[in-house]
C-alpha positions as protocol buffer text, in pm:
chain_id: "A"
residue {
  index: 1
  type: MET
  ca { x: 8126 y: 10691 z: 6649 }
}
residue {
  index: 2
  type: ALA
  ca { x: 8222 y: 10751 z: 6283 }
}
residue {
  index: 3
  type: ASN
  ca { x: 7973 y: 10436 z: 6171 }
}
residue {
  index: 4
  type: ASN
  ca { x: 7684 y: 10628 z: 6337 }
}
residue {
  index: 5
  type: LEU
  ca { x: 7723 y: 10937 z: 6115 }
}
residue {
  index: 6
  type: PRO
  ca { x: 7510 y: 10985 z: 5820 }
}
residue {
  index: 7
  type: LEU
  ca { x: 7685 y: 10906 z: 5494 }
}
residue {
  index: 8
  type: GLU
  ca { x: 7648 y: 11265 z: 5380 }
}
residue {
  index: 9
  type: LYS
  ca { x: 7827 y: 11384 z: 5703 }
}
residue {
  index: 10
  type: GLN
  ca { x: 8101 y: 11114 z: 5649 }
}
residue {
  index: 11
  type: THR
  ca { x: 8151 y: 11230 z: 5295 }
}
residue {
  index: 12
  type: MET
  ca { x: 8162 y: 11603 z: 5375 }
}
residue {
  index: 13
  type: ALA
  ca { x: 8432 y: 11533 z: 5649 }
}
residue {
  index: 14
  type: ILE
  ca { x: 8656 y: 11310 z: 5422 }
}
residue {
  index: 15
  type: HIS
  ca { x: 8618 y: 11566 z: 5138 }
}
residue {
  index: 16
  type: ALA
  ca { x: 8745 y: 11837 z: 5369 }
}
residue {
  index: 17
  type: LEU
  ca { x: 9046 y: 11621 z: 5469 }
}
residue {
  index: 18
  type: ALA
  ca { x: 9143 y: 11551 z: 5106 }
}
residue {
  index: 19
  type: GLU
  ca { x: 9117 y: 11901 z: 5025 }
}
residue {
  index: 20
  type: GLY
  ca { x: 9372 y: 12010 z: 5301 }
}
residue {
  index: 21
  type: ASN
  ca { x: 9148 y: 12122 z: 5574 }
}
residue {
  index: 22
  type: SER
  ca { x: 9263 y: 12060 z: 5953 }
}
residue {
  index: 23
  type: ILE
  ca { x: 9078 y: 11832 z: 6182 }
}
residue {
  index: 24
  type: ARG
  ca { x: 8984 y: 12105 z: 6404 }
}
residue {
  index: 25
  type: SER
  ca { x: 8854 y: 12339 z: 6118 }
}
residue {
  index: 26
  type: ILE
  ca { x: 8650 y: 12052 z: 5998 }
}
residue {
  index: 27
  type: GLU
  ca { x: 8502 y: 12004 z: 6341 }
}
residue {
  index: 28
  type: ARG
  ca { x: 8397 y: 12370 z: 6340 }
}
residue {
  index: 29
  type: MET
  ca { x: 8242 y: 12337 z: 5993 }
}
residue {
  index: 30
  type: THR
  ca { x: 8039 y: 12016 z: 6048 }
}
residue {
  index: 31
  type: GLY
  ca { x: 7992 y: 11997 z: 6411 }
}
residue {
  index: 32
  type: ILE
  ca { x: 8161 y: 11638 z: 6406 }
}
residue {
  index: 33
  type: HIS
  ca { x: 8375 y: 11573 z: 6700 }
}
residue {
  index: 34
  type: ARG
  ca { x: 8760 y: 11589 z: 6617 }
}
residue {
  index: 35
  type: ASP
  ca { x: 8811 y: 11245 z: 6757 }
}
residue {
  index: 36
  type: THR
  ca { x: 8519 y: 11104 z: 6522 }
}
residue {
  index: 37
  type: ILE
  ca { x: 8700 y: 11285 z: 6233 }
}
residue {
  index: 38
  type: MET
  ca { x: 9024 y: 11126 z: 6328 }
}
residue {
  index: 39
  type: ARG
  ca { x: 8881 y: 10771 z: 6352 }
}
residue {
  index: 40
  type: LEU
  ca { x: 8687 y: 10827 z: 6027 }
}
residue {
  index: 41
  type: GLY
  ca { x: 8992 y: 10948 z: 5840 }
}
residue {
  index: 42
  type: VAL
  ca { x: 9211 y: 10651 z: 5937 }
}
residue {
  index: 43
  type: LYS
  ca { x: 8938 y: 10398 z: 5835 }
}
residue {
  index: 44
  type: VAL
  ca { x: 8878 y: 10554 z: 5504 }
}
residue {
  index: 45
  type: GLY
  ca { x: 9257 y: 10605 z: 5449 }
}
residue {
  index: 46
  type: GLN
  ca { x: 9336 y: 10253 z: 5525 }
}
residue {
  index: 47
  type: ALA
  ca { x: 9053 y: 10155 z: 5269 }
}
residue {
  index: 48
  type: CYS
  ca { x: 9207 y: 10374 z: 5012 }
}
residue {
  index: 49
  type: GLN
  ca { x: 9563 y: 10209 z: 5064 }
}
residue {
  index: 50
  type: ASN
  ca { x: 9402 y: 9881 z: 4983 }
}
residue {
  index: 51
  type: LEU
  ca { x: 9218 y: 10035 z: 4673 }
}
residue {
  index: 52
  type: LEU
  ca { x: 9548 y: 10175 z: 4540 }
}
residue {
  index: 53
  type: ASP
  ca { x: 9726 y: 9833 z: 4602 }
}
residue {
  index: 54
  type: GLU
  ca { x: 9443 y: 9661 z: 4416 }
}
residue {
  index: 55
  type: LYS
  ca { x: 9409 y: 9889 z: 4122 }
}
residue {
  index: 56
  type: MET
  ca { x: 9792 y: 9983 z: 4073 }
}
residue {
  index: 57
  type: GLN
  ca { x: 9866 y: 9663 z: 3892 }
}
residue {
  index: 58
  type: ASN
  ca { x: 10001 y: 9566 z: 3538 }
}
residue {
  index: 59
  type: LEU
  ca { x: 10041 y: 9919 z: 3419 }
}
residue {
  index: 60
  type: ALA
  ca { x: 10178 y: 10017 z: 3097 }
}
residue {
  index: 61
  type: LEU
  ca { x: 10336 y: 10357 z: 3165 }
}
residue {
  index: 62
  type: GLY
  ca { x: 10599 y: 10583 z: 2975 }
}
residue {
  index: 63
  type: SER
  ca { x: 10819 y: 10819 z: 3163 }
}
residue {
  index: 64
  type: ILE
  ca { x: 10815 y: 10777 z: 3540 }
}
residue {
  index: 65
  type: GLU
  ca { x: 10966 y: 11033 z: 3776 }
}
residue {
  index: 66
  type: VAL
  ca { x: 11064 y: 10943 z: 4129 }
}
residue {
  index: 67
  type: ASP
  ca { x: 11127 y: 11185 z: 4436 }
}
residue {
  index: 68
  type: GLU
  ca { x: 11078 y: 11179 z: 4799 }
}
residue {
  index: 69
  type: ILE
  ca { x: 10892 y: 11426 z: 5030 }
}
residue {
  index: 70
  type: TRP
  ca { x: 10993 y: 11501 z: 5401 }
}
residue {
  index: 71
  type: GLY
  ca { x: 10780 y: 11493 z: 5694 }
}
residue {
  index: 72
  type: PHE
  ca { x: 10790 y: 11390 z: 6060 }
}
residue {
  index: 73
  type: ILE
  ca { x: 10592 y: 11186 z: 6320 }
}
residue {
  index: 74
  type: GLY
  ca { x: 10553 y: 11333 z: 6673 }
}
residue {
  index: 75
  type: LYS
  ca { x: 10880 y: 11534 z: 6668 }
}
residue {
  index: 76
  type: LYS
  ca { x: 11155 y: 11609 z: 6440 }
}
residue {
  index: 77
  type: GLN
  ca { x: 11466 y: 11401 z: 6404 }
}
residue {
  index: 78
  type: LYS
  ca { x: 11689 y: 11628 z: 6603 }
}
residue {
  index: 79
  type: ASN
  ca { x: 11446 y: 11595 z: 6917 }
}
residue {
  index: 80
  type: VAL
  ca { x: 11424 y: 11219 z: 6920 }
}
residue {
  index: 81
  type: ARG
  ca { x: 11545 y: 11072 z: 7243 }
}
residue {
  index: 82
  type: ARG
  ca { x: 11716 y: 10751 z: 7281 }
}
residue {
  index: 83
  type: SER
  ca { x: 11426 y: 10597 z: 7475 }
}
residue {
  index: 84
  type: ASP
  ca { x: 11176 y: 10688 z: 7174 }
}
residue {
  index: 85
  type: ASP
  ca { x: 11108 y: 10414 z: 6910 }
}
residue {
  index: 86
  type: ARG
  ca { x: 11293 y: 10540 z: 6621 }
}
residue {
  index: 87
  type: HIS
  ca { x: 11060 y: 10370 z: 6373 }
}
residue {
  index: 88
  type: LEU
  ca { x: 10764 y: 10522 z: 6502 }
}
residue {
  index: 89
  type: VAL
  ca { x: 10880 y: 10893 z: 6558 }
}
residue {
  index: 90
  type: GLY
  ca { x: 11115 y: 11137 z: 6403 }
}
residue {
  index: 91
  type: ASP
  ca { x: 11165 y: 11222 z: 6011 }
}
residue {
  index: 92
  type: VAL
  ca { x: 10944 y: 11009 z: 5786 }
}
residue {
  index: 93
  type: TRP
  ca { x: 10991 y: 11030 z: 5394 }
}
residue {
  index: 94
  type: THR
  ca { x: 10730 y: 10958 z: 5135 }
}
residue {
  index: 95
  type: TRP
  ca { x: 10876 y: 10793 z: 4810 }
}
residue {
  index: 96
  type: ILE
  ca { x: 10662 y: 10902 z: 4529 }
}
residue {
  index: 97
  type: ALA
  ca { x: 10651 y: 10767 z: 4157 }
}
residue {
  index: 98
  type: LEU
  ca { x: 10468 y: 10974 z: 3902 }
}
residue {
  index: 99
  type: ASP
  ca { x: 10409 y: 10907 z: 3530 }
}
residue {
  index: 100
  type: ALA
  ca { x: 10462 y: 11219 z: 3338 }
}
residue {
  index: 101
  type: GLN
  ca { x: 10209 y: 11160 z: 3072 }
}
residue {
  index: 102
  type: THR
  ca { x: 9902 y: 11035 z: 3274 }
}
residue {
  index: 103
  type: LYS
  ca { x: 10017 y: 11205 z: 3609 }
}
residue {
  index: 104
  type: LEU
  ca { x: 9918 y: 10868 z: 3776 }
}
residue {
  index: 105
  type: ILE
  ca { x: 10087 y: 10795 z: 4096 }
}
residue {
  index: 106
  type: PRO
  ca { x: 10142 y: 10416 z: 4061 }
}
residue {
  index: 107
  type: SER
  ca { x: 10359 y: 10350 z: 4368 }
}
residue {
  index: 108
  type: TYR
  ca { x: 10481 y: 10505 z: 4699 }
}
residue {
  index: 109
  type: ILE
  ca { x: 10648 y: 10398 z: 5015 }
}
residue {
  index: 110
  type: ILE
  ca { x: 10643 y: 10559 z: 5354 }
}
residue {
  index: 111
  type: GLY
  ca { x: 10956 y: 10512 z: 5574 }
}
residue {
  index: 112
  type: LYS
  ca { x: 11300 y: 10662 z: 5616 }
}
residue {
  index: 113
  type: ARG
  ca { x: 11522 y: 10799 z: 5343 }
}
residue {
  index: 114
  type: ASP
  ca { x: 11769 y: 10504 z: 5359 }
}
residue {
  index: 115
  type: ALA
  ca { x: 11864 y: 10208 z: 5118 }
}
residue {
  index: 116
  type: TYR
  ca { x: 11629 y: 9967 z: 5274 }
}
residue {
  index: 117
  type: HIS
  ca { x: 11332 y: 10185 z: 5168 }
}
residue {
  index: 118
  type: ALA
  ca { x: 11474 y: 10302 z: 4838 }
}
residue {
  index: 119
  type: ASN
  ca { x: 11515 y: 9911 z: 4757 }
}
residue {
  index: 120
  type: ALA
  ca { x: 11162 y: 9842 z: 4862 }
}
residue {
  index: 121
  type: PHE
  ca { x: 11014 y: 10157 z: 4659 }
}
residue {
  index: 122
  type: MET
  ca { x: 11186 y: 10040 z: 4345 }
}
residue {
  index: 123
  type: MET
  ca { x: 11102 y: 9677 z: 4382 }
}
residue {
  index: 124
  type: ASP
  ca { x: 10710 y: 9777 z: 4441 }
}
residue {
  index: 125
  type: LEU
  ca { x: 10732 y: 10006 z: 4136 }
}
residue {
  index: 126
  type: ALA
  ca { x: 10870 y: 9749 z: 3914 }
}
residue {
  index: 127
  type: ALA
  ca { x: 10613 y: 9504 z: 4017 }
}
residue {
  index: 128
  type: ARG
  ca { x: 10323 y: 9734 z: 3912 }
}
residue {
  index: 129
  type: VAL
  ca { x: 10448 y: 9813 z: 3554 }
}
residue {
  index: 130
  type: ASN
  ca { x: 10434 y: 9560 z: 3267 }
}
residue {
  index: 131
  type: ASN
  ca { x: 10654 y: 9747 z: 3009 }
}
residue {
  index: 132
  type: ARG
  ca { x: 10998 y: 9897 z: 2999 }
}
residue {
  index: 133
  type: VAL
  ca { x: 10975 y: 10242 z: 3130 }
}
residue {
  index: 134
  type: GLN
  ca { x: 11190 y: 10552 z: 3126 }
}
residue {
  index: 135
  type: LEU
  ca { x: 11291 y: 10638 z: 3486 }
}
residue {
  index: 136
  type: SER
  ca { x: 11427 y: 10971 z: 3628 }
}
residue {
  index: 137
  type: SER
  ca { x: 11541 y: 11065 z: 3970 }
}
residue {
  index: 138
  type: ASP
  ca { x: 11752 y: 11330 z: 4126 }
}
residue {
  index: 139
  type: GLY
  ca { x: 12117 y: 11267 z: 4228 }
}
residue {
  index: 140
  type: LEU
  ca { x: 12062 y: 11075 z: 4541 }
}
residue {
  index: 141
  type: ALA
  ca { x: 12318 y: 10809 z: 4572 }
}
residue {
  index: 142
  type: ILE
  ca { x: 12125 y: 10525 z: 4670 }
}
residue {
  index: 143
  type: TYR
  ca { x: 11879 y: 10537 z: 4381 }
}
residue {
  index: 144
  type: ALA
  ca { x: 12122 y: 10372 z: 4130 }
}
residue {
  index: 145
  type: SER
  ca { x: 12152 y: 10041 z: 4328 }
}
residue {
  index: 146
  type: ALA
  ca { x: 11796 y: 10043 z: 4418 }
}
residue {
  index: 147
  type: VAL
  ca { x: 11678 y: 10092 z: 4054 }
}
residue {
  index: 148
  type: GLU
  ca { x: 11907 y: 9798 z: 3960 }
}
residue {
  index: 149
  type: ARG
  ca { x: 11769 y: 9592 z: 4241 }
}
residue {
  index: 150
  type: GLY
  ca { x: 11414 y: 9657 z: 4145 }
}
residue {
  index: 151
  type: PHE
  ca { x: 11436 y: 9659 z: 3744 }
}
residue {
  index: 152
  type: GLY
  ca { x: 11740 y: 9468 z: 3668 }
}
residue {
  index: 153
  type: ALA
  ca { x: 11841 y: 9570 z: 3319 }
}
residue {
  index: 154
  type: ASP
  ca { x: 11490 y: 9616 z: 3215 }
}
residue {
  index: 155
  type: VAL
  ca { x: 11480 y: 10012 z: 3249 }
}
residue {
  index: 156
  type: ASP
  ca { x: 11610 y: 10314 z: 3092 }
}
residue {
  index: 157
  type: TYR
  ca { x: 11727 y: 10518 z: 3392 }
}
residue {
  index: 158
  type: GLY
  ca { x: 11894 y: 10857 z: 3423 }
}
residue {
  index: 159
  type: GLN
  ca { x: 11948 y: 11128 z: 3691 }
}
residue {
  index: 160
  type: ILE
  ca { x: 11919 y: 11499 z: 3690 }
}
residue {
  index: 161
  type: ALA
  ca { x: 12130 y: 11727 z: 3910 }
}
residue {
  index: 162
  type: LYS
  ca { x: 12051 y: 12090 z: 3950 }
}
residue {
  index: 163
  type: SER
  ca { x: 12313 y: 12360 z: 4063 }
}
residue {
  index: 164
  type: TYR
  ca { x: 12176 y: 12663 z: 4239 }
}
residue {
  index: 165
  type: ALA
  ca { x: 12322 y: 13028 z: 4279 }
}
residue {
  index: 166
  type: SER
  ca { x: 12491 y: 13094 z: 4615 }
}
residue {
  index: 167
  type: ASP
  ca { x: 12263 y: 13211 z: 4901 }
}
residue {
  index: 168
  type: GLU
  ca { x: 12472 y: 13514 z: 4965 }
}
residue {
  index: 169
  type: ARG
  ca { x: 12369 y: 13639 z: 4613 }
}
residue {
  index: 170
  type: TYR
  ca { x: 12015 y: 13529 z: 4609 }
}
residue {
  index: 171
  type: PRO
  ca { x: 11906 y: 13537 z: 4986 }
}
residue {
  index: 172
  type: GLN
  ca { x: 11546 y: 13410 z: 4934 }
}
residue {
  index: 173
  type: GLY
  ca { x: 11527 y: 13242 z: 5265 }
}
residue {
  index: 174
  type: LYS
  ca { x: 11503 y: 12877 z: 5399 }
}
residue {
  index: 175
  type: TYR
  ca { x: 11191 y: 12784 z: 5210 }
}
residue {
  index: 176
  type: SER
  ca { x: 11269 y: 12952 z: 4880 }
}
residue {
  index: 177
  type: PRO
  ca { x: 11556 y: 12767 z: 4684 }
}
residue {
  index: 178
  type: PRO
  ca { x: 11813 y: 13011 z: 4480 }
}
residue {
  index: 179
  type: GLU
  ca { x: 11796 y: 13036 z: 4131 }
}
residue {
  index: 180
  type: VAL
  ca { x: 11882 y: 12733 z: 3904 }
}
residue {
  index: 181
  type: VAL
  ca { x: 12196 y: 12817 z: 3730 }
}
residue {
  index: 182
  type: ALA
  ca { x: 12298 y: 12487 z: 3573 }
}
residue {
  index: 183
  type: VAL
  ca { x: 12127 y: 12131 z: 3487 }
}
residue {
  index: 184
  type: GLU
  ca { x: 12307 y: 11822 z: 3446 }
}
residue {
  index: 185
  type: ARG
  ca { x: 12151 y: 11492 z: 3310 }
}
residue {
  index: 186
  type: THR
  ca { x: 12326 y: 11165 z: 3335 }
}
residue {
  index: 187
  type: VAL
  ca { x: 12252 y: 10838 z: 3185 }
}
residue {
  index: 188
  type: VAL
  ca { x: 12283 y: 10568 z: 3456 }
}
residue {
  index: 189
  type: MET
  ca { x: 12138 y: 10262 z: 3296 }
}
residue {
  index: 190
  type: GLY
  ca { x: 11989 y: 10163 z: 2931 }
}
residue {
  index: 191
  type: SER
  ca { x: 11915 y: 10414 z: 2679 }
}
residue {
  index: 192
  type: PRO
  ca { x: 11677 y: 10696 z: 2833 }
}
residue {
  index: 193
  type: VAL
  ca { x: 11601 y: 10988 z: 2603 }
}
residue {
  index: 194
  type: GLN
  ca { x: 11844 y: 11243 z: 2764 }
}
residue {
  index: 195
  type: ALA
  ca { x: 11617 y: 11549 z: 2704 }
}
residue {
  index: 196
  type: ASP
  ca { x: 11338 y: 11369 z: 2887 }
}
residue {
  index: 197
  type: ILE
  ca { x: 11525 y: 11303 z: 3213 }
}
residue {
  index: 198
  type: CYS
  ca { x: 11339 y: 11517 z: 3429 }
}
residue {
  index: 199
  type: THR
  ca { x: 11178 y: 11556 z: 3783 }
}
residue {
  index: 200
  type: SER
  ca { x: 10982 y: 11867 z: 3759 }
}
residue {
  index: 201
  type: HIS
  ca { x: 10641 y: 11684 z: 3741 }
}
residue {
  index: 202
  type: VAL
  ca { x: 10706 y: 11490 z: 4044 }
}
residue {
  index: 203
  type: GLU
  ca { x: 10836 y: 11781 z: 4225 }
}
residue {
  index: 204
  type: LYS
  ca { x: 10516 y: 11979 z: 4147 }
}
residue {
  index: 205
  type: GLN
  ca { x: 10329 y: 11677 z: 4274 }
}
residue {
  index: 206
  type: ASN
  ca { x: 10515 y: 11715 z: 4608 }
}
residue {
  index: 207
  type: HIS
  ca { x: 10373 y: 12078 z: 4626 }
}
residue {
  index: 208
  type: THR
  ca { x: 10020 y: 11952 z: 4549 }
}
residue {
  index: 209
  type: LEU
  ca { x: 10069 y: 11684 z: 4820 }
}
residue {
  index: 210
  type: ARG
  ca { x: 10177 y: 11954 z: 5084 }
}
residue {
  index: 211
  type: MET
  ca { x: 9867 y: 12158 z: 4975 }
}
residue {
  index: 212
  type: HIS
  ca { x: 9629 y: 11892 z: 5013 }
}
residue {
  index: 213
  type: CYS
  ca { x: 9755 y: 11683 z: 5307 }
}
residue {
  index: 214
  type: ARG
  ca { x: 9737 y: 11917 z: 5621 }
}
residue {
  index: 215
  type: ARG
  ca { x: 9983 y: 11672 z: 5792 }
}
residue {
  index: 216
  type: LEU
  ca { x: 10257 y: 11778 z: 5547 }
}
residue {
  index: 217
  type: THR
  ca { x: 10186 y: 12173 z: 5586 }
}
residue {
  index: 218
  type: ARG
  ca { x: 10511 y: 12331 z: 5716 }
}
residue {
  index: 219
  type: LEU
  ca { x: 10540 y: 12538 z: 6021 }
}
residue {
  index: 220
  type: THR
  ca { x: 10202 y: 12422 z: 6186 }
}
residue {
  index: 221
  type: ASN
  ca { x: 10099 y: 12189 z: 6456 }
}
residue {
  index: 222
  type: ALA
  ca { x: 9909 y: 11980 z: 6213 }
}
residue {
  index: 223
  type: PHE
  ca { x: 10185 y: 11706 z: 6185 }
}
residue {
  index: 224
  type: SER
  ca { x: 10095 y: 11341 z: 6261 }
}
residue {
  index: 225
  type: LYS
  ca { x: 10159 y: 11203 z: 6614 }
}
residue {
  index: 226
  type: LYS
  ca { x: 10106 y: 10850 z: 6496 }
}
residue {
  index: 227
  type: LEU
  ca { x: 10269 y: 10664 z: 6192 }
}
residue {
  index: 228
  type: THR
  ca { x: 9939 y: 10478 z: 6138 }
}
residue {
  index: 229
  type: ASN
  ca { x: 9744 y: 10795 z: 6102 }
}
residue {
  index: 230
  type: PHE
  ca { x: 10028 y: 10947 z: 5871 }
}
residue {
  index: 231
  type: LYS
  ca { x: 10001 y: 10640 z: 5646 }
}
residue {
  index: 232
  type: ALA
  ca { x: 9601 y: 10671 z: 5627 }
}
residue {
  index: 233
  type: ALA
  ca { x: 9640 y: 11036 z: 5541 }
}
residue {
  index: 234
  type: ILE
  ca { x: 9868 y: 10971 z: 5267 }
}
residue {
  index: 235
  type: GLY
  ca { x: 9662 y: 10682 z: 5125 }
}
residue {
  index: 236
  type: LEU
  ca { x: 9356 y: 10895 z: 5139 }
}
residue {
  index: 237
  type: ASN
  ca { x: 9538 y: 11172 z: 4956 }
}
residue {
  index: 238
  type: PHE
  ca { x: 9655 y: 10962 z: 4681 }
}
residue {
  index: 239
  type: ALA
  ca { x: 9341 y: 10776 z: 4617 }
}
residue {
  index: 240
  type: TYR
  ca { x: 9161 y: 11109 z: 4586 }
}
residue {
  index: 241
  type: TYR
  ca { x: 9434 y: 11251 z: 4344 }
}
residue {
  index: 242
  type: ASN
  ca { x: 9438 y: 10925 z: 4135 }
}
residue {
  index: 243
  type: PHE
  ca { x: 9067 y: 10839 z: 4130 }
}
residue {
  index: 244
  type: VAL
  ca { x: 8858 y: 11158 z: 4223 }
}
residue {
  index: 245
  type: LYS
  ca { x: 9013 y: 11486 z: 4153 }
}
residue {
  index: 246
  type: THR
  ca { x: 9005 y: 11605 z: 3786 }
}
residue {
  index: 247
  type: HIS
  ca { x: 9365 y: 11703 z: 3697 }
}
residue {
  index: 248
  type: GLY
  ca { x: 9380 y: 12055 z: 3538 }
}
residue {
  index: 249
  type: THR
  ca { x: 9612 y: 11928 z: 3243 }
}
residue {
  index: 250
  type: ILE
  ca { x: 9475 y: 11622 z: 3135 }
}
residue {
  index: 251
  type: ARG
  ca { x: 9118 y: 11718 z: 3204 }
}
residue {
  index: 252
  type: CYS
  ca { x: 9049 y: 11388 z: 3354 }
}
residue {
  index: 253
  type: THR
  ca { x: 9148 y: 11172 z: 3662 }
}
residue {
  index: 254
  type: PRO
  ca { x: 9494 y: 11039 z: 3628 }
}
residue {
  index: 255
  type: ALA
  ca { x: 9347 y: 10679 z: 3680 }
}
residue {
  index: 256
  type: MET
  ca { x: 9125 y: 10743 z: 3381 }
}
residue {
  index: 257
  type: ALA
  ca { x: 9426 y: 10875 z: 3175 }
}
residue {
  index: 258
  type: ALA
  ca { x: 9620 y: 10563 z: 3255 }
}
residue {
  index: 259
  type: GLY
  ca { x: 9334 y: 10326 z: 3159 }
}
residue {
  index: 260
  type: VAL
  ca { x: 9293 y: 10210 z: 3526 }
}
residue {
  index: 261
  type: MET
  ca { x: 8943 y: 10320 z: 3554 }
}
residue {
  index: 262
  type: PRO
  ca { x: 8670 y: 10400 z: 3299 }
}
residue {
  index: 263
  type: SER
  ca { x: 8536 y: 10707 z: 3500 }
}
residue {
  index: 264
  type: ALA
  ca { x: 8620 y: 10918 z: 3812 }
}
residue {
  index: 265
  type: LEU
  ca { x: 8513 y: 10794 z: 4165 }
}
residue {
  index: 266
  type: THR
  ca { x: 8356 y: 11020 z: 4414 }
}
residue {
  index: 267
  type: VAL
  ca { x: 8441 y: 11092 z: 4753 }
}
residue {
  index: 268
  type: ARG
  ca { x: 8115 y: 10917 z: 4854 }
}
residue {
  index: 269
  type: ASP
  ca { x: 8260 y: 10609 z: 4686 }
}
residue {
  index: 270
  type: LEU
  ca { x: 8576 y: 10628 z: 4880 }
}
residue {
  index: 271
  type: VAL
  ca { x: 8374 y: 10636 z: 5217 }
}
residue {
  index: 272
  type: GLU
  ca { x: 8146 y: 10354 z: 5109 }
}
residue {
  index: 273
  type: MET
  ca { x: 8435 y: 10143 z: 5043 }
}
residue {
  index: 274
  type: ALA
  ca { x: 8545 y: 10171 z: 5405 }
}
residue {
  index: 275
  type: GLN
  ca { x: 8201 y: 10045 z: 5541 }
}
């Protein structure tokens, strides 16, 4: 059982999970059974979800970028059967907000890529900030109404749309997008600084998430089989990112840069919160 493991062993396993190691590789490195690692990861991940919900309140942020990243539970959407519970298997999207200055992730929602979850995401984000922010997104149509529902008129919101060269001319392949040939920025609401309408920082965070969360690594069998486990893994990753890992650009943790925490936490702290 996870509770019977020495705290040092638990910390070692959780640190490896947060750095993108697979459960079986951690089993080989530490000697901890994979089922124990799984249960420990879920337990600590759920504690991390609670930590994020508690600390990401009353935030004073500046320019927030939002995006969504794809994953799947159990099977890809094309393989989902009528007998399957479509809420628990198939495509899953993680909606992410990132503050461009502090690099903090103040809010995220896990669900489908639909109006319901877009609305829930924006309402959650709006409830966590205490000032008027500039908000940027891509051109996904459901964002505009969701932003209005969440923020009302108290936001400066713009969208950015990127145009790419044709695949025939730049055949880099499925996972390498063609060259960007044009960028169009559109003011949707309020008075955003047009030059600052951008999603590059949150798109880079998507890359960081895929590198640090094994369940989102493409072309592997490391995908989640249960939605509960996936949510715990994302919670662990975002808590590690916000509170533990020193960001290379700002030279401290995002939580410290945003004034949420006076100092960095350790992985051991995260483990102890779950005891």
